[in-house]
């Protein structure tokens, strides 16, 4: 029988599970607190009787991540991890140092089924969703392995968090729990390629997270070519959802725009984009596209990136070019996992 993933449960669910199994329900609070402290085994739960620890160990498992590869950048403090999960699947995480503290970029799925043409994460499709505990373990390991307090989380690693909505919501509740990592929801970004119905679902949770939208193109003509999700939820529908989101939450949206040479980097693109974003409570993040071995996309040169940025600013759009971190360690998501699979590590 497959063991129950105990770390993904909230306190009420844990109480219910213990009752169901005829185990002492009053122990739930103690167990829950140990789990929030990040213990990796039941033996560490020192205030529980030994026989209970053994019983728990037979029924439940504490899902964690195992470091399979750790790459430290020589140019900045970025650290990239390849983690192995309980079933042998691998995911990626990146820890970045910013002036305001440490941020961890976590994966939400093994692979991705959205199939954006510029992205390495989706090339082989979706393998499986991550559980809340596996998302949490990435944040815990980032803090432990670097002996730092993680202050921010971005869900921008492998996978589409809104395609794994229930576990994402579960994770957001657990990671922000005051008794656990206590990372405020305002310090967490959820990035999506634009799964419109789930943007509304996220809005309805009332969580004050930052919503990042991977826009990458100003028109359906261009977006259709590089992002399959646009066939289901075209640009107008996506931007309407964004406007509804900002009106409802008063939270600024962050638009991500990967500049790909000859695809979406012309002055005309900048012009159309500015017209569509004008008046929105938003920020535009330009990312010179990371080259991916499996496709032929390349990034524009620095002058072109600068020009696009200045054009957007001159049209009144709050714009920055994202600082490239860990440029020497394959920090673009999905690449490390692919490499490792190919090498059969
Ligand atoms: N699935 C979610 C979150 C993970 S992807 C999403 O798409 O938003 C994190 C970010 O990296 C997204 O903005 C994605 O579009 C971007 N990205 C993926 N491949 C890239 C590449 N080769 N160059 C630049 N950005 C890329
Ligand atoms: Fe999936 Fe995001 Fe990559 Fe698109 S960009 S394939 S949604 S991980």
mmCIF file of C-alpha atoms and ligand atoms in Angstrom:
data_model
loop_
_atom_site.group_PDB
_atom_site.id
_atom_site.type_symbol
_atom_site.label_atom_id
_atom_site.label_comp_id
_atom_site.label_asym_id
_atom_site.label_seq_id
_atom_site.Cartn_x
_atom_site.Cartn_y
_atom_site.Cartn_z
ATOM 1 C CA UNK A 1 0.000 0.000 0.000
ATOM 2 C CA UNK A 2 1.308 3.439 -0.897
ATOM 3 C CA UNK A 3 2.150 5.507 2.133
ATOM 4 C CA UNK A 4 0.260 8.710 2.873
ATOM 5 C CA UNK A 5 2.064 11.957 2.092
ATOM 6 C CA UNK A 6 1.739 13.416 5.588
ATOM 7 C CA UNK A 7 3.486 16.724 4.960
ATOM 8 C CA UNK A 8 0.836 17.876 2.484
ATOM 9 C CA UNK A 9 -1.941 17.588 5.090
ATOM 10 C CA UNK A 10 -3.285 20.527 7.064
ATOM 11 C CA UNK A 11 -3.953 20.181 10.771
ATOM 12 C CA UNK A 12 -7.657 19.288 10.386
ATOM 13 C CA UNK A 13 -6.909 16.626 7.779
ATOM 14 C CA UNK A 14 -4.165 15.212 9.973
ATOM 15 C CA UNK A 15 -6.555 14.969 12.925
ATOM 16 C CA UNK A 16 -9.127 13.228 10.747
ATOM 17 C CA UNK A 17 -6.567 10.784 9.390
ATOM 18 C CA UNK A 18 -5.348 9.875 12.858
ATOM 19 C CA UNK A 19 -8.938 9.283 14.063
ATOM 20 C CA UNK A 20 -9.681 7.149 11.025
ATOM 21 C CA UNK A 21 -6.663 5.020 11.837
ATOM 22 C CA UNK A 22 -7.569 4.781 15.522
ATOM 23 C CA UNK A 23 -4.446 6.683 16.452
ATOM 24 C CA UNK A 24 -4.464 9.347 19.191
ATOM 25 C CA UNK A 25 -5.964 12.424 17.553
ATOM 26 C CA UNK A 26 -4.525 14.761 20.189
ATOM 27 C CA UNK A 27 -1.050 14.010 18.799
ATOM 28 C CA UNK A 28 -1.911 15.753 15.528
ATOM 29 C CA UNK A 29 -0.812 19.177 16.737
ATOM 30 C CA UNK A 30 2.590 17.870 17.880
ATOM 31 C CA UNK A 31 3.156 16.000 14.626
ATOM 32 C CA UNK A 32 2.033 18.988 12.564
ATOM 33 C CA UNK A 33 4.501 21.273 14.376
ATOM 34 C CA UNK A 34 7.389 18.877 13.772
ATOM 35 C CA UNK A 35 6.511 18.709 10.096
ATOM 36 C CA UNK A 36 6.441 22.500 9.873
ATOM 37 C CA UNK A 37 9.901 22.541 11.465
ATOM 38 C CA UNK A 38 11.121 20.553 8.480
ATOM 39 C CA UNK A 39 11.998 17.228 10.128
ATOM 40 C CA UNK A 40 12.943 14.505 7.680
ATOM 41 C CA UNK A 41 12.018 11.456 9.775
ATOM 42 C CA UNK A 42 9.518 10.426 12.443
ATOM 43 C CA UNK A 43 12.420 9.577 14.752
ATOM 44 C CA UNK A 44 13.150 13.273 15.084
ATOM 45 C CA UNK A 45 9.719 13.771 16.699
ATOM 46 C CA UNK A 46 11.233 13.309 20.134
ATOM 47 C CA UNK A 47 8.122 14.058 22.203
ATOM 48 C CA UNK A 48 6.169 11.158 20.651
ATOM 49 C CA UNK A 49 6.303 7.641 22.136
ATOM 50 C CA UNK A 50 8.554 5.290 20.232
ATOM 51 C CA UNK A 51 5.754 2.860 19.290
ATOM 52 C CA UNK A 52 3.689 5.693 17.831
ATOM 53 C CA UNK A 53 6.670 6.859 15.779
ATOM 54 C CA UNK A 54 7.036 3.348 14.414
ATOM 55 C CA UNK A 55 3.347 3.094 13.562
ATOM 56 C CA UNK A 56 3.449 6.482 11.831
ATOM 57 C CA UNK A 57 6.460 5.398 9.857
ATOM 58 C CA UNK A 58 4.577 2.359 8.523
ATOM 59 C CA UNK A 59 1.557 4.362 7.376
ATOM 60 C CA UNK A 60 2.924 7.751 6.429
ATOM 61 C CA UNK A 61 5.942 9.122 4.616
ATOM 62 C CA UNK A 62 7.633 12.502 4.885
ATOM 63 C CA UNK A 63 8.348 13.500 1.320
ATOM 64 C CA UNK A 64 11.527 15.451 0.811
ATOM 65 C CA UNK A 65 13.987 16.220 -1.971
ATOM 66 C CA UNK A 66 17.452 14.730 -2.345
ATOM 67 C CA UNK A 67 20.243 16.810 -3.848
ATOM 68 C CA UNK A 68 21.417 15.084 -7.018
ATOM 69 C CA UNK A 69 23.440 17.951 -8.368
ATOM 70 C CA UNK A 70 24.398 21.355 -6.969
ATOM 71 C CA UNK A 71 25.862 24.027 -9.203
ATOM 72 C CA UNK A 72 27.227 27.209 -7.710
ATOM 73 C CA UNK A 73 27.695 30.212 -9.937
ATOM 74 C CA UNK A 74 31.153 31.758 -10.014
ATOM 75 C CA UNK A 75 29.843 35.147 -11.083
ATOM 76 C CA UNK A 76 27.175 35.679 -8.408
ATOM 77 C CA UNK A 77 25.653 33.847 -5.444
ATOM 78 C CA UNK A 78 23.171 31.847 -7.501
ATOM 79 C CA UNK A 79 22.930 28.124 -6.694
ATOM 80 C CA UNK A 80 21.083 25.705 -8.910
ATOM 81 C CA UNK A 81 19.843 22.316 -7.740
ATOM 82 C CA UNK A 82 18.774 19.160 -9.445
ATOM 83 C CA UNK A 83 16.658 17.274 -6.907
ATOM 84 C CA UNK A 84 15.583 13.683 -6.924
ATOM 85 C CA UNK A 85 12.076 12.867 -5.692
ATOM 86 C CA UNK A 86 10.858 9.739 -3.881
ATOM 87 C CA UNK A 87 10.009 8.023 -7.184
ATOM 88 C CA UNK A 88 13.274 8.837 -8.938
ATOM 89 C CA UNK A 89 11.891 11.771 -10.969
ATOM 90 C CA UNK A 90 14.005 14.929 -11.029
ATOM 91 C CA UNK A 91 13.172 18.629 -10.728
ATOM 92 C CA UNK A 92 15.082 21.899 -10.630
ATOM 93 C CA UNK A 93 15.275 24.771 -8.161
ATOM 94 C CA UNK A 94 17.384 27.910 -8.046
ATOM 95 C CA UNK A 95 18.408 30.017 -5.043
ATOM 96 C CA UNK A 96 19.215 33.641 -5.819
ATOM 97 C CA UNK A 97 20.608 36.392 -3.640
ATOM 98 C CA UNK A 98 19.043 39.816 -4.055
ATOM 99 C CA UNK A 99 19.615 42.978 -2.039
ATOM 100 C CA UNK A 100 16.396 42.272 -0.093
ATOM 101 C CA UNK A 101 17.275 38.672 0.800
ATOM 102 C CA UNK A 102 17.213 35.181 -0.627
ATOM 103 C CA UNK A 103 14.687 34.062 -3.201
ATOM 104 C CA UNK A 104 14.047 30.499 -4.243
ATOM 105 C CA UNK A 105 12.608 29.612 -7.618
ATOM 106 C CA UNK A 106 10.707 26.342 -7.328
ATOM 107 C CA UNK A 107 9.206 23.803 -9.714
ATOM 108 C CA UNK A 108 5.521 22.897 -9.558
ATOM 109 C CA UNK A 109 5.458 19.868 -11.890
ATOM 110 C CA UNK A 110 7.812 17.272 -13.334
ATOM 111 C CA UNK A 111 7.840 18.464 -16.937
ATOM 112 C CA UNK A 112 4.993 20.574 -18.317
ATOM 113 C CA UNK A 113 2.200 19.948 -20.797
ATOM 114 C CA UNK A 114 1.798 23.530 -22.006
ATOM 115 C CA UNK A 115 4.401 23.090 -24.758
ATOM 116 C CA UNK A 116 5.720 26.649 -25.179
ATOM 117 C CA UNK A 117 8.156 26.439 -28.050
ATOM 118 C CA UNK A 118 11.019 28.387 -26.429
ATOM 119 C CA UNK A 119 11.025 26.448 -23.154
ATOM 120 C CA UNK A 120 13.087 23.396 -22.207
ATOM 121 C CA UNK A 121 10.710 22.292 -19.433
ATOM 122 C CA UNK A 122 7.919 21.249 -21.742
ATOM 123 C CA UNK A 123 9.829 19.405 -24.460
ATOM 124 C CA UNK A 124 8.948 15.930 -23.175
ATOM 125 C CA UNK A 125 5.505 16.855 -21.860
ATOM 126 C CA UNK A 126 4.155 16.387 -18.358
ATOM 127 C CA UNK A 127 5.377 13.513 -16.200
ATOM 128 C CA UNK A 128 3.408 14.313 -13.047
ATOM 129 C CA UNK A 129 2.240 17.018 -10.682
ATOM 130 C CA UNK A 130 4.277 17.835 -7.604
ATOM 131 C CA UNK A 131 2.593 17.479 -4.235
ATOM 132 C CA UNK A 132 2.471 20.433 -1.841
ATOM 133 C CA UNK A 133 5.077 18.678 0.305
ATOM 134 C CA UNK A 134 7.479 18.442 -2.643
ATOM 135 C CA UNK A 135 7.112 22.155 -3.333
ATOM 136 C CA UNK A 136 7.629 22.915 0.339
ATOM 137 C CA UNK A 137 10.701 20.670 0.512
ATOM 138 C CA UNK A 138 12.381 22.764 -2.197
ATOM 139 C CA UNK A 139 12.002 25.897 -0.061
ATOM 140 C CA UNK A 140 13.194 24.133 3.085
ATOM 141 C CA UNK A 141 16.226 22.608 1.389
ATOM 142 C CA UNK A 142 17.176 25.981 -0.139
ATOM 143 C CA UNK A 143 17.314 27.479 3.356
ATOM 144 C CA UNK A 144 19.007 24.513 5.022
ATOM 145 C CA UNK A 145 21.676 23.845 2.430
ATOM 146 C CA UNK A 146 22.741 27.483 2.261
ATOM 147 C CA UNK A 147 22.161 28.247 5.955
ATOM 148 C CA UNK A 148 20.042 31.269 5.097
ATOM 149 C CA UNK A 149 16.485 32.396 5.674
ATOM 150 C CA UNK A 150 14.485 32.336 2.474
ATOM 151 C CA UNK A 151 12.372 35.486 2.263
ATOM 152 C CA UNK A 152 10.789 35.143 -1.181
ATOM 153 C CA UNK A 153 9.471 32.341 -3.349
ATOM 154 C CA UNK A 154 8.812 32.455 -7.078
ATOM 155 C CA UNK A 155 6.951 29.642 -8.798
ATOM 156 C CA UNK A 156 8.929 29.993 -11.990
ATOM 157 C CA UNK A 157 10.778 26.720 -12.203
ATOM 158 C CA UNK A 158 9.621 23.730 -14.165
ATOM 159 C CA UNK A 159 5.887 23.301 -14.672
ATOM 160 C CA UNK A 160 2.712 25.356 -14.811
ATOM 161 C CA UNK A 161 1.485 26.034 -11.242
ATOM 162 C CA UNK A 162 -2.064 26.792 -12.373
ATOM 163 C CA UNK A 163 -2.201 23.421 -14.149
ATOM 164 C CA UNK A 164 -1.572 21.937 -10.688
ATOM 165 C CA UNK A 165 -3.937 24.282 -8.928
ATOM 166 C CA UNK A 166 -5.052 22.318 -5.896
ATOM 167 C CA UNK A 167 -1.546 21.396 -4.812
ATOM 168 C CA UNK A 168 -0.353 24.939 -5.463
ATOM 169 C CA UNK A 169 -3.045 26.367 -3.167
ATOM 170 C CA UNK A 170 -2.207 23.753 -0.541
ATOM 171 C CA UNK A 171 1.476 24.703 -0.806
ATOM 172 C CA UNK A 172 0.717 28.426 -0.481
ATOM 173 C CA UNK A 173 -1.184 27.805 2.752
ATOM 174 C CA UNK A 174 1.543 25.603 4.237
ATOM 175 C CA UNK A 175 4.514 27.783 3.286
ATOM 176 C CA UNK A 176 2.880 30.875 4.756
ATOM 177 C CA UNK A 177 1.849 29.136 7.991
ATOM 178 C CA UNK A 178 3.165 31.134 10.970
ATOM 179 C CA UNK A 179 4.134 27.890 12.661
ATOM 180 C CA UNK A 180 6.246 26.859 9.707
ATOM 181 C CA UNK A 181 8.381 28.741 7.224
ATOM 182 C CA UNK A 182 6.106 31.752 7.674
ATOM 183 C CA UNK A 183 6.833 33.276 4.272
ATOM 184 C CA UNK A 184 4.215 35.954 3.701
ATOM 185 C CA UNK A 185 2.002 35.479 0.653
ATOM 186 C CA UNK A 186 2.992 38.967 -0.475
ATOM 187 C CA UNK A 187 6.512 37.611 -0.884
ATOM 188 C CA UNK A 188 5.412 34.845 -3.226
ATOM 189 C CA UNK A 189 4.975 35.046 -7.006
ATOM 190 C CA UNK A 190 2.877 32.620 -8.986
ATOM 191 C CA UNK A 191 3.797 32.582 -12.653
ATOM 192 C CA UNK A 192 1.443 31.356 -15.356
ATOM 193 C CA UNK A 193 1.473 31.026 -19.097
ATOM 194 C CA UNK A 194 -2.147 32.214 -18.995
ATOM 195 C CA UNK A 195 -4.588 29.519 -17.874
ATOM 196 C CA UNK A 196 -7.454 32.022 -17.662
ATOM 197 C CA UNK A 197 -10.081 30.092 -15.626
ATOM 198 C CA UNK A 198 -7.469 29.334 -12.980
ATOM 199 C CA UNK A 199 -6.429 32.998 -12.799
ATOM 200 C CA UNK A 200 -10.001 33.657 -11.648
ATOM 201 C CA UNK A 201 -9.799 30.737 -9.217
ATOM 202 C CA UNK A 202 -6.594 32.178 -7.770
ATOM 203 C CA UNK A 203 -8.273 35.575 -7.467
ATOM 204 C CA UNK A 204 -11.116 33.961 -5.546
ATOM 205 C CA UNK A 205 -8.779 32.498 -2.942
ATOM 206 C CA UNK A 206 -8.072 36.088 -1.875
ATOM 207 C CA UNK A 207 -4.368 35.226 -1.434
ATOM 208 C CA UNK A 208 -2.301 38.411 -1.824
ATOM 209 C CA UNK A 209 0.350 36.682 -3.968
ATOM 210 C CA UNK A 210 1.963 38.427 -6.916
ATOM 211 C CA UNK A 211 0.657 37.143 -10.202
ATOM 212 C CA UNK A 212 3.206 36.922 -13.013
ATOM 213 C CA UNK A 213 1.928 36.467 -16.522
ATOM 214 C CA UNK A 214 4.208 35.005 -19.178
ATOM 215 C CA UNK A 215 2.933 37.131 -22.019
ATOM 216 C CA UNK A 216 5.857 37.048 -24.466
ATOM 217 C CA UNK A 217 3.895 38.473 -27.407
ATOM 218 C CA UNK A 218 1.542 41.401 -28.013
ATOM 219 C CA UNK A 219 -0.677 39.790 -30.671
ATOM 220 C CA UNK A 220 -2.453 36.467 -31.178
ATOM 221 C CA UNK A 221 -0.612 36.034 -34.433
ATOM 222 C CA UNK A 222 2.765 35.901 -32.684
ATOM 223 C CA UNK A 223 1.617 34.320 -29.415
ATOM 224 C CA UNK A 224 -0.173 31.490 -31.229
ATOM 225 C CA UNK A 225 3.120 30.523 -32.826
ATOM 226 C CA UNK A 226 5.131 30.268 -29.619
ATOM 227 C CA UNK A 227 2.548 29.403 -26.928
ATOM 228 C CA UNK A 228 -0.055 26.702 -27.490
ATOM 229 C CA UNK A 229 -2.071 27.951 -24.509
ATOM 230 C CA UNK A 230 -2.957 31.004 -26.589
ATOM 231 C CA UNK A 231 -5.248 28.912 -28.798
ATOM 232 C CA UNK A 232 -7.482 28.290 -25.794
ATOM 233 C CA UNK A 233 -7.043 31.638 -24.052
ATOM 234 C CA UNK A 234 -6.112 34.368 -26.522
ATOM 235 C CA UNK A 235 -4.473 37.680 -25.653
ATOM 236 C CA UNK A 236 -7.682 39.740 -25.182
ATOM 237 C CA UNK A 237 -9.172 37.124 -22.859
ATOM 238 C CA UNK A 238 -5.942 36.923 -20.880
ATOM 239 C CA UNK A 239 -5.604 40.688 -20.514
ATOM 240 C CA UNK A 240 -9.248 40.967 -19.447
ATOM 241 C CA UNK A 241 -8.565 38.384 -16.716
ATOM 242 C CA UNK A 242 -5.518 40.430 -15.677
ATOM 243 C CA UNK A 243 -7.566 43.618 -15.452
ATOM 244 C CA UNK A 244 -10.215 41.813 -13.402
ATOM 245 C CA UNK A 245 -7.467 40.443 -11.168
ATOM 246 C CA UNK A 246 -5.922 43.845 -10.450
ATOM 247 C CA UNK A 247 -9.319 45.475 -9.880
ATOM 248 C CA UNK A 248 -10.283 42.764 -7.473
ATOM 249 C CA UNK A 249 -7.037 42.380 -5.556
ATOM 250 C CA UNK A 250 -5.424 45.826 -6.046
ATOM 251 C CA UNK A 251 -2.230 43.863 -6.655
ATOM 252 C CA UNK A 252 0.092 44.865 -9.462
ATOM 253 C CA UNK A 253 0.612 42.245 -12.154
ATOM 254 C CA UNK A 254 4.058 41.406 -13.395
ATOM 255 C CA UNK A 255 4.237 40.655 -17.121
ATOM 256 C CA UNK A 256 7.126 38.531 -18.298
ATOM 257 C CA UNK A 257 8.298 39.092 -21.848
ATOM 258 C CA UNK A 258 11.146 36.931 -23.178
ATOM 259 C CA UNK A 259 12.742 38.829 -26.036
ATOM 260 C CA UNK A 260 13.358 36.432 -28.917
ATOM 261 C CA UNK A 261 15.331 37.700 -31.865
ATOM 262 C CA UNK A 262 13.194 38.298 -34.950
ATOM 263 C CA UNK A 263 10.038 36.996 -33.264
ATOM 264 C CA UNK A 264 8.736 39.569 -30.772
ATOM 265 C CA UNK A 265 11.425 42.249 -30.495
ATOM 266 C CA UNK A 266 10.485 44.796 -33.161
ATOM 267 C CA UNK A 267 9.509 48.430 -32.567
ATOM 268 C CA UNK A 268 6.062 47.534 -33.828
ATOM 269 C CA UNK A 269 5.736 44.862 -31.136
ATOM 270 C CA UNK A 270 6.731 47.427 -28.499
ATOM 271 C CA UNK A 271 4.133 49.817 -29.840
ATOM 272 C CA UNK A 272 1.264 47.305 -29.805
ATOM 273 C CA UNK A 273 2.317 45.971 -26.396
ATOM 274 C CA UNK A 274 2.358 49.461 -24.871
ATOM 275 C CA UNK A 275 -1.126 50.181 -26.205
ATOM 276 C CA UNK A 276 -2.471 46.958 -24.702
ATOM 277 C CA UNK A 277 -0.855 47.424 -21.287
ATOM 278 C CA UNK A 278 -1.542 51.141 -20.948
ATOM 279 C CA UNK A 279 -3.553 52.018 -17.869
ATOM 280 C CA UNK A 280 -3.034 48.666 -16.211
ATOM 281 C CA UNK A 281 -1.614 48.272 -12.725
ATOM 282 C CA UNK A 282 1.429 46.387 -13.950
ATOM 283 C CA UNK A 283 5.136 46.021 -14.360
ATOM 284 C CA UNK A 284 6.876 44.673 -17.447
ATOM 285 C CA UNK A 285 9.875 42.404 -17.046
ATOM 286 C CA UNK A 286 11.974 41.914 -20.166
ATOM 287 C CA UNK A 287 14.038 38.731 -20.251
ATOM 288 C CA UNK A 288 16.541 38.238 -23.064
ATOM 289 C CA UNK A 289 15.571 34.687 -24.131
ATOM 290 C CA UNK A 290 17.818 31.932 -22.862
ATOM 291 C CA UNK A 291 19.117 29.790 -25.666
ATOM 292 C CA UNK A 292 17.793 26.216 -25.500
ATOM 293 C CA UNK A 293 19.693 23.531 -27.385
ATOM 294 C CA UNK A 294 16.516 21.928 -28.788
ATOM 295 C CA UNK A 295 15.211 25.041 -30.542
ATOM 296 C CA UNK A 296 16.598 27.675 -32.824
ATOM 297 C CA UNK A 297 15.553 30.745 -30.861
ATOM 298 C CA UNK A 298 18.136 33.326 -29.911
ATOM 299 C CA UNK A 299 18.129 36.521 -27.909
ATOM 300 C CA UNK A 300 18.490 39.979 -29.455
ATOM 301 C CA UNK A 301 21.740 41.829 -28.787
ATOM 302 C CA UNK A 302 22.065 44.174 -25.803
ATOM 303 C CA UNK A 303 21.361 47.278 -27.887
ATOM 304 C CA UNK A 304 18.104 45.863 -29.131
ATOM 305 C CA UNK A 305 17.048 44.826 -25.623
ATOM 306 C CA UNK A 306 17.883 48.304 -24.357
ATOM 307 C CA UNK A 307 15.964 49.903 -27.208
ATOM 308 C CA UNK A 308 12.848 47.816 -26.532
ATOM 309 C CA UNK A 309 13.030 48.715 -22.857
ATOM 310 C CA UNK A 310 13.431 52.445 -23.513
ATOM 311 C CA UNK A 311 10.571 52.394 -26.031
ATOM 312 C CA UNK A 312 8.259 50.820 -23.470
ATOM 313 C CA UNK A 313 9.280 53.320 -20.818
ATOM 314 C CA UNK A 314 8.753 56.236 -23.188
ATOM 315 C CA UNK A 315 5.223 54.954 -23.742
ATOM 316 C CA UNK A 316 4.550 55.050 -20.021
ATOM 317 C CA UNK A 317 4.978 51.374 -19.162
ATOM 318 C CA UNK A 318 6.925 50.577 -16.011
ATOM 319 C CA UNK A 319 9.657 48.333 -17.481
ATOM 320 C CA UNK A 320 12.872 46.647 -16.372
ATOM 321 C CA UNK A 321 15.256 44.157 -17.928
ATOM 322 C CA UNK A 322 15.671 41.168 -15.659
ATOM 323 C CA UNK A 323 19.144 40.796 -14.245
ATOM 324 C CA UNK A 324 20.633 37.566 -15.550
ATOM 325 C CA UNK A 325 21.651 35.439 -12.616
ATOM 326 C CA UNK A 326 23.826 32.356 -12.741
ATOM 327 C CA UNK A 327 24.512 32.799 -16.436
ATOM 328 C CA UNK A 328 27.348 30.293 -16.200
ATOM 329 C CA UNK A 329 25.281 27.449 -14.693
ATOM 330 C CA UNK A 330 22.426 26.750 -17.088
ATOM 331 C CA UNK A 331 19.997 28.651 -14.867
ATOM 332 C CA UNK A 332 17.253 28.493 -17.490
ATOM 333 C CA UNK A 333 14.623 26.101 -16.220
ATOM 334 C CA UNK A 334 14.359 22.577 -17.548
ATOM 335 C CA UNK A 335 17.837 22.391 -19.034
ATOM 336 C CA UNK A 336 19.642 20.720 -16.182
ATOM 337 C CA UNK A 337 17.033 17.970 -15.885
ATOM 338 C CA UNK A 338 17.174 17.252 -19.599
ATOM 339 C CA UNK A 339 20.931 17.113 -19.572
ATOM 340 C CA UNK A 340 20.910 14.734 -16.643
ATOM 341 C CA UNK A 341 18.366 12.428 -18.320
ATOM 342 C CA UNK A 342 20.390 12.401 -21.516
ATOM 343 C CA UNK A 343 23.577 11.588 -19.674
ATOM 344 C CA UNK A 344 21.709 8.893 -17.716
ATOM 345 C CA UNK A 345 23.111 10.228 -14.451
HETATM 346 N N1 LIG B 1 4.818 27.740 -16.382
HETATM 347 C C1 LIG B 1 4.909 29.010 -15.772
HETATM 348 C C2 LIG B 1 6.058 29.146 -14.806
HETATM 349 C C3 LIG B 1 7.352 28.501 -15.144
HETATM 350 S S1 LIG B 1 8.266 29.122 -16.514
HETATM 351 C C4 LIG B 1 4.995 30.079 -16.826
HETATM 352 O O1 LIG B 1 5.177 29.775 -17.980
HETATM 353 O O2 LIG B 1 4.818 31.233 -16.452
HETATM 354 C C5 LIG B 1 9.097 30.543 -15.836
HETATM 355 C C6 LIG B 1 9.352 31.646 -16.832
HETATM 356 O O3 LIG B 1 10.464 31.346 -17.693
HETATM 357 C C7 LIG B 1 8.176 31.927 -17.743
HETATM 358 O O4 LIG B 1 7.974 33.316 -17.858
HETATM 359 C C8 LIG B 1 8.651 31.327 -19.039
HETATM 360 O O5 LIG B 1 7.947 31.819 -20.128
HETATM 361 C C9 LIG B 1 10.109 31.675 -19.021
HETATM 362 N N2 LIG B 1 10.948 30.921 -19.956
HETATM 363 C C10 LIG B 1 10.862 29.635 -20.308
HETATM 364 N N3 LIG B 1 11.825 29.314 -21.202
HETATM 365 C C11 LIG B 1 12.531 30.435 -21.420
HETATM 366 C C12 LIG B 1 13.646 30.749 -22.238
HETATM 367 N N4 LIG B 1 14.222 29.842 -23.019
HETATM 368 N N5 LIG B 1 14.106 32.022 -22.205
HETATM 369 C C13 LIG B 1 13.539 32.946 -21.399
HETATM 370 N N6 LIG B 1 12.488 32.715 -20.607
HETATM 371 C C14 LIG B 1 11.978 31.472 -20.626
HETATM 372 FE FE1 LIG B 2 5.407 25.166 -19.229
HETATM 373 FE FE2 LIG B 2 5.928 27.653 -18.440
HETATM 374 FE FE3 LIG B 2 7.681 26.279 -19.950
HETATM 375 FE FE4 LIG B 2 5.396 27.121 -21.013
HETATM 376 S S1 LIG B 2 7.043 28.414 -20.224
HETATM 377 S S2 LIG B 2 6.301 25.081 -21.273
HETATM 378 S S3 LIG B 2 4.008 26.903 -19.311
HETATM 379 S S4 LIG B 2 7.061 25.801 -17.869
#
